[in-house]
XYZ file of C-alpha atoms in Angstrom:
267
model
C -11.036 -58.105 -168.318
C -7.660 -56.691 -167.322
C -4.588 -56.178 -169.020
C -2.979 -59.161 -167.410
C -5.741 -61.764 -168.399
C -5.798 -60.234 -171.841
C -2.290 -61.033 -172.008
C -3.010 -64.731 -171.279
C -5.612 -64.873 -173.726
C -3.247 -62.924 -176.295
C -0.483 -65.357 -175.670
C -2.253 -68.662 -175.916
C -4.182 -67.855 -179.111
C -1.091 -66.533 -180.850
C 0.963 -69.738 -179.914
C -2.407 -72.086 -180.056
C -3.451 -71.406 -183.296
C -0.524 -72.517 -185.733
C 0.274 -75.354 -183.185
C -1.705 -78.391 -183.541
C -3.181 -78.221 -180.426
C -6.595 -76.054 -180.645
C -6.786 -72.734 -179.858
C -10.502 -72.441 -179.194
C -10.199 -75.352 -177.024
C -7.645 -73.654 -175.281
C -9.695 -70.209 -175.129
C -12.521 -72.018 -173.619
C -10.626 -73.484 -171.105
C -8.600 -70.764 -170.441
C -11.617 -68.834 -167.736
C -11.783 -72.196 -166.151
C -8.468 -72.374 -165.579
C -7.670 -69.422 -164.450
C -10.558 -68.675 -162.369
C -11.917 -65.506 -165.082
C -15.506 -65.278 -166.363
C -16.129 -66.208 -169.827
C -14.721 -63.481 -172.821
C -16.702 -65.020 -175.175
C -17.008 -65.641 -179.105
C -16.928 -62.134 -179.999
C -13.688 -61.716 -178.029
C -12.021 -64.884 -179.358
C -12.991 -63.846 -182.924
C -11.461 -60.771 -182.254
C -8.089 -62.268 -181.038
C -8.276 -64.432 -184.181
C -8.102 -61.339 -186.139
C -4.266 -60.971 -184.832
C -3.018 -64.503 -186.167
C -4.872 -63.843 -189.483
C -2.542 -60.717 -189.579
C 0.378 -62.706 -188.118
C -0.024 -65.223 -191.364
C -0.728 -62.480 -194.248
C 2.832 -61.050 -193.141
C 4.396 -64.455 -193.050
C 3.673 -65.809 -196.220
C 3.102 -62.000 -197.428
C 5.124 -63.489 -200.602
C 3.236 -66.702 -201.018
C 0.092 -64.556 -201.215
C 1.187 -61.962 -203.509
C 2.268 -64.612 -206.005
C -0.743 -66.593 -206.004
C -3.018 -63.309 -205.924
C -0.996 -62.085 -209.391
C -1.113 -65.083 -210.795
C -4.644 -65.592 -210.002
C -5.406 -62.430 -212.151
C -3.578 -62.963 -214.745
C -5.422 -66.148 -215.639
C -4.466 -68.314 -218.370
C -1.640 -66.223 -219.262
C 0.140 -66.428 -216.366
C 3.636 -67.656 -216.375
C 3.203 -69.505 -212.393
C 0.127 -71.726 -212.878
C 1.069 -73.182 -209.625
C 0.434 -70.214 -208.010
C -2.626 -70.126 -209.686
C -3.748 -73.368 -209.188
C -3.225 -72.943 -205.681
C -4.904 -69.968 -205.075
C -7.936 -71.351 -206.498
C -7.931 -74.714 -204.218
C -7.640 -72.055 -201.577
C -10.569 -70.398 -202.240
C -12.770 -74.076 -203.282
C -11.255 -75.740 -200.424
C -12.415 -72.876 -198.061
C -16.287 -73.337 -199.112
C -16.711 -75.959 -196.872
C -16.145 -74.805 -193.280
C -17.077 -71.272 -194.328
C -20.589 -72.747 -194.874
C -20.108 -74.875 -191.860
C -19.301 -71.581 -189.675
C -22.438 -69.718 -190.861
C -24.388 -73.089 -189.989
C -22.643 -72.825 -186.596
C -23.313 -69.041 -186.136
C -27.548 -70.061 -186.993
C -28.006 -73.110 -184.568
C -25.134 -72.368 -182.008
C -24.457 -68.865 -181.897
C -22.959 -69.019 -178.643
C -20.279 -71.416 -179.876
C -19.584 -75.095 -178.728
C -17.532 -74.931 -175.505
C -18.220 -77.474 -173.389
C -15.101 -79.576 -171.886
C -16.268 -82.966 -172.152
C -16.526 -81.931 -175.558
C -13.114 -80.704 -175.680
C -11.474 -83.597 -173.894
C -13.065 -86.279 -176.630
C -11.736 -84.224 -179.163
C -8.588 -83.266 -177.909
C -7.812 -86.779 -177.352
C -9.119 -88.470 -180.356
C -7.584 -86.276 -182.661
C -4.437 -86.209 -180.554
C -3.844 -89.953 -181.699
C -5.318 -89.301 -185.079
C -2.178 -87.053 -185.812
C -0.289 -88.991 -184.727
C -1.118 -92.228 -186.537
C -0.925 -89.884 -189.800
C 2.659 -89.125 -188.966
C 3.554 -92.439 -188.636
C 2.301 -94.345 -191.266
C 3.031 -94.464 -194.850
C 5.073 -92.515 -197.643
C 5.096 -89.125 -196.777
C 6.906 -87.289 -199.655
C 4.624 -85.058 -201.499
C 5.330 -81.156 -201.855
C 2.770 -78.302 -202.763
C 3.577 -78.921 -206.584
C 1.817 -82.061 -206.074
C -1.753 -81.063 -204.465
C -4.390 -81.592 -207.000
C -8.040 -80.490 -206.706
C -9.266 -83.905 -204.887
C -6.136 -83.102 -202.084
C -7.574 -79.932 -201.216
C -10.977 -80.492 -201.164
C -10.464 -83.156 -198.810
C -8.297 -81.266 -196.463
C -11.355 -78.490 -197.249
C -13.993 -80.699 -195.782
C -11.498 -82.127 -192.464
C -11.586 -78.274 -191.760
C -14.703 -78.266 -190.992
C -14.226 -80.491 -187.728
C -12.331 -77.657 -186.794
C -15.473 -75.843 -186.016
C -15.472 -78.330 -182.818
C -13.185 -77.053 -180.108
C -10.768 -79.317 -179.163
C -10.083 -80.792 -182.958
C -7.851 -77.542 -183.864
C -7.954 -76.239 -186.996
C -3.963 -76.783 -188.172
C -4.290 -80.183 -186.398
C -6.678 -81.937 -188.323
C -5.815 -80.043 -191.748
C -1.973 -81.179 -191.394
C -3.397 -84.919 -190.441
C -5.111 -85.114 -193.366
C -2.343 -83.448 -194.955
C -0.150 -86.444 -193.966
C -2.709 -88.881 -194.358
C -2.601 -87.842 -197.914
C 1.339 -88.586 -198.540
C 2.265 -84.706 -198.112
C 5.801 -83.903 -196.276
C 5.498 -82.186 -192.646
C 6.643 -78.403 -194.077
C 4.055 -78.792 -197.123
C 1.361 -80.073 -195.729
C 1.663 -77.206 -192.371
C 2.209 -74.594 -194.745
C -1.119 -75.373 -196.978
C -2.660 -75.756 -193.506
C -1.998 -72.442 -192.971
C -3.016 -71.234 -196.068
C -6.332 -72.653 -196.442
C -7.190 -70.889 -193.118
C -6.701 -67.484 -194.168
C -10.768 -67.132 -195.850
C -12.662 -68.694 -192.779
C -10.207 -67.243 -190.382
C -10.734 -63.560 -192.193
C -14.582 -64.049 -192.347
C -15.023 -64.699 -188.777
C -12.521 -61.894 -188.189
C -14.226 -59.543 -190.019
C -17.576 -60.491 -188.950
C -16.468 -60.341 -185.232
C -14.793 -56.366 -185.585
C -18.814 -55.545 -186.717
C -20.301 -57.003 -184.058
C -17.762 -55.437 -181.586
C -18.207 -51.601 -183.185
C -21.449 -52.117 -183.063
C -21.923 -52.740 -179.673
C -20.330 -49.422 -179.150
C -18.546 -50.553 -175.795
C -15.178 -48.753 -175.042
C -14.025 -51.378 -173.166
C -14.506 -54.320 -175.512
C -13.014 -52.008 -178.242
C -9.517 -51.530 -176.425
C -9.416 -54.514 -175.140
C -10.362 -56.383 -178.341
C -7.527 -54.002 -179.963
C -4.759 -54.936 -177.015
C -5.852 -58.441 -177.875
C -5.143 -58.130 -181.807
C -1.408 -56.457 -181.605
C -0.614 -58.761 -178.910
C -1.829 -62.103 -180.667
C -0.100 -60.908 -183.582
C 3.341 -60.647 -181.771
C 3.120 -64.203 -180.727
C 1.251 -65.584 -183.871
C 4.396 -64.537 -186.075
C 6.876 -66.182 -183.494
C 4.271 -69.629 -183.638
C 4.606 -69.606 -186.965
C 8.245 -69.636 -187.146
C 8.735 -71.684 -184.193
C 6.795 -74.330 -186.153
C 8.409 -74.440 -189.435
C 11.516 -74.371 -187.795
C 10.529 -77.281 -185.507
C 9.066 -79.305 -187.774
C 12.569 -80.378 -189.879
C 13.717 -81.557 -186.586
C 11.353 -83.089 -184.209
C 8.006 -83.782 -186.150
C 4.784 -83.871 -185.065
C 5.340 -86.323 -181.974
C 6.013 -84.094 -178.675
C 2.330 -82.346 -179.894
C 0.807 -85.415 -179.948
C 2.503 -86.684 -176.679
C 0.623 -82.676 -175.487
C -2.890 -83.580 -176.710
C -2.957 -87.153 -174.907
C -1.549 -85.322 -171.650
C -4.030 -82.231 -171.614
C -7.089 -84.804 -172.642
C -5.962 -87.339 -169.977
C -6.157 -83.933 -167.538
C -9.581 -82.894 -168.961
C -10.888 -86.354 -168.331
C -9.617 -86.496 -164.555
C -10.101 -82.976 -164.140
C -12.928 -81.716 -165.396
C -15.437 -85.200 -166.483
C -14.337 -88.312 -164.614
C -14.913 -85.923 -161.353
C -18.212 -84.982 -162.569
């Protein structure tokens, strides 16, 4: 790949990913698009890697309170951290045994657009129906057990491009009375184990290939999605007090009615 394309790829994961919008979906399409040959799993793992960074410096704070009080156990003096940090790590069980069940039977990964286009739209209105409806004005303090366990097990339609990851973990989010900033920010949270497992799991498989080439451009790819991951992150927050979760929605329907005419009605 060159410089250029990594760039593209860099750019749309980091600003993808904490969007609700899919950034595999948008990785996948992303050689069709522009007219490139596949990077693959192993390179989209490996520009995962750089949001997963762009997060742990984010909430660097949230983290290091929940991690402390985490150890400290019963004697802690924040057992909301606590509490939180293990609905993290229960939540998480779900899609990280989904992902090694995706790794057996489809190593290769799903990426095929009609695929993409059914989820992209379905999931589009999904959101948005969960933004619309009902009392939405629970915080963090408020997530019990059953809340995260259920936003655990909507993460694992994540593992379908096209659903994204944020999306259908803040829809659920919503869907369970949670406020827009809460129930992003948990979102965000609860992808930090299968997002670091994948990363991790993707750096081995690239060493160990011992190609030069995927190394540096698999590094390129890392600092740059970090760059934009941080600003997608804080573009989001910000955005969220303001507009809500409409103009993404408004974005899904658009790019799935394009899909359809584009890529399947054509077909």
């Amino acid at each position: 790949m060159g410089i250029g394309y990594i760039l593209i790829l860099s750019i749309i994961q980091g600003l993808t990913e904490f969007l609700p919008v899919s950034s595999s979906a948008h990785l996948a399409l992303a050689p069709k698009l522009f007219g490139e040959r596949d990077q693959g799993l192993l390179v989209d793992a490996a520009l995962h890697l750089g949001t997963l960074l762009a997060v742990l410096i984010y909430y660097r704070k949230d983290l290091f309170a929940i991690i402390k009080a985490v150890l400290q156990g019963a004697k802690t003096p924040d057992p909301a951290s606590r509490n939180l940090g293990y609905f993290i790590a229960l939540a998480s069980i779900p899609v990280l045994l989904g992902g090694l069940a995706l790794e057996i039977f489809y190593p290769d990964g799903i990426r095929d657009v009609t695929v993409i286009t059914c989820t992209t739209l379905v999931f589009g209105l999904l959101l948005g129906i969960a933004d619309w409806t009902g009392a939405k004005d629970k915080e963090l303090k408020d997530l019990r057990l059953r809340h995260a366990m259920m936003i655990g097990f909507a993460q694992m339609l994540a593992l379908i491009p096209g659903t994204s990851r944020s999306g259908i973990t803040i829809t659920t989010g919503r869907l369970l009375g949670f406020n827009r900033v809460d129930a992003a920010r948990f979102a965000f949270l609860i992808g930090i184990p299968a997002t670091a497992a994948a990363s991790v799991l993707s750096v081995i498989k690239i060493l160990m290939t011992g190609n030069v080439d995927l190394i540096h451009e698999s590094a390129i790819a890392v600092c740059c999605t970090f760059v934009a991951g941080i600003a997608a992150i804080h573009f989001m927050m910000k955005w969220l007090n303001k507009f809500g979760l409409m103009p993404f929605v408004v974005y899904r329907l658009a790019l799935g009615g394009f899909l359809l005419w584009k890529f399947v009605l054509v077909t």
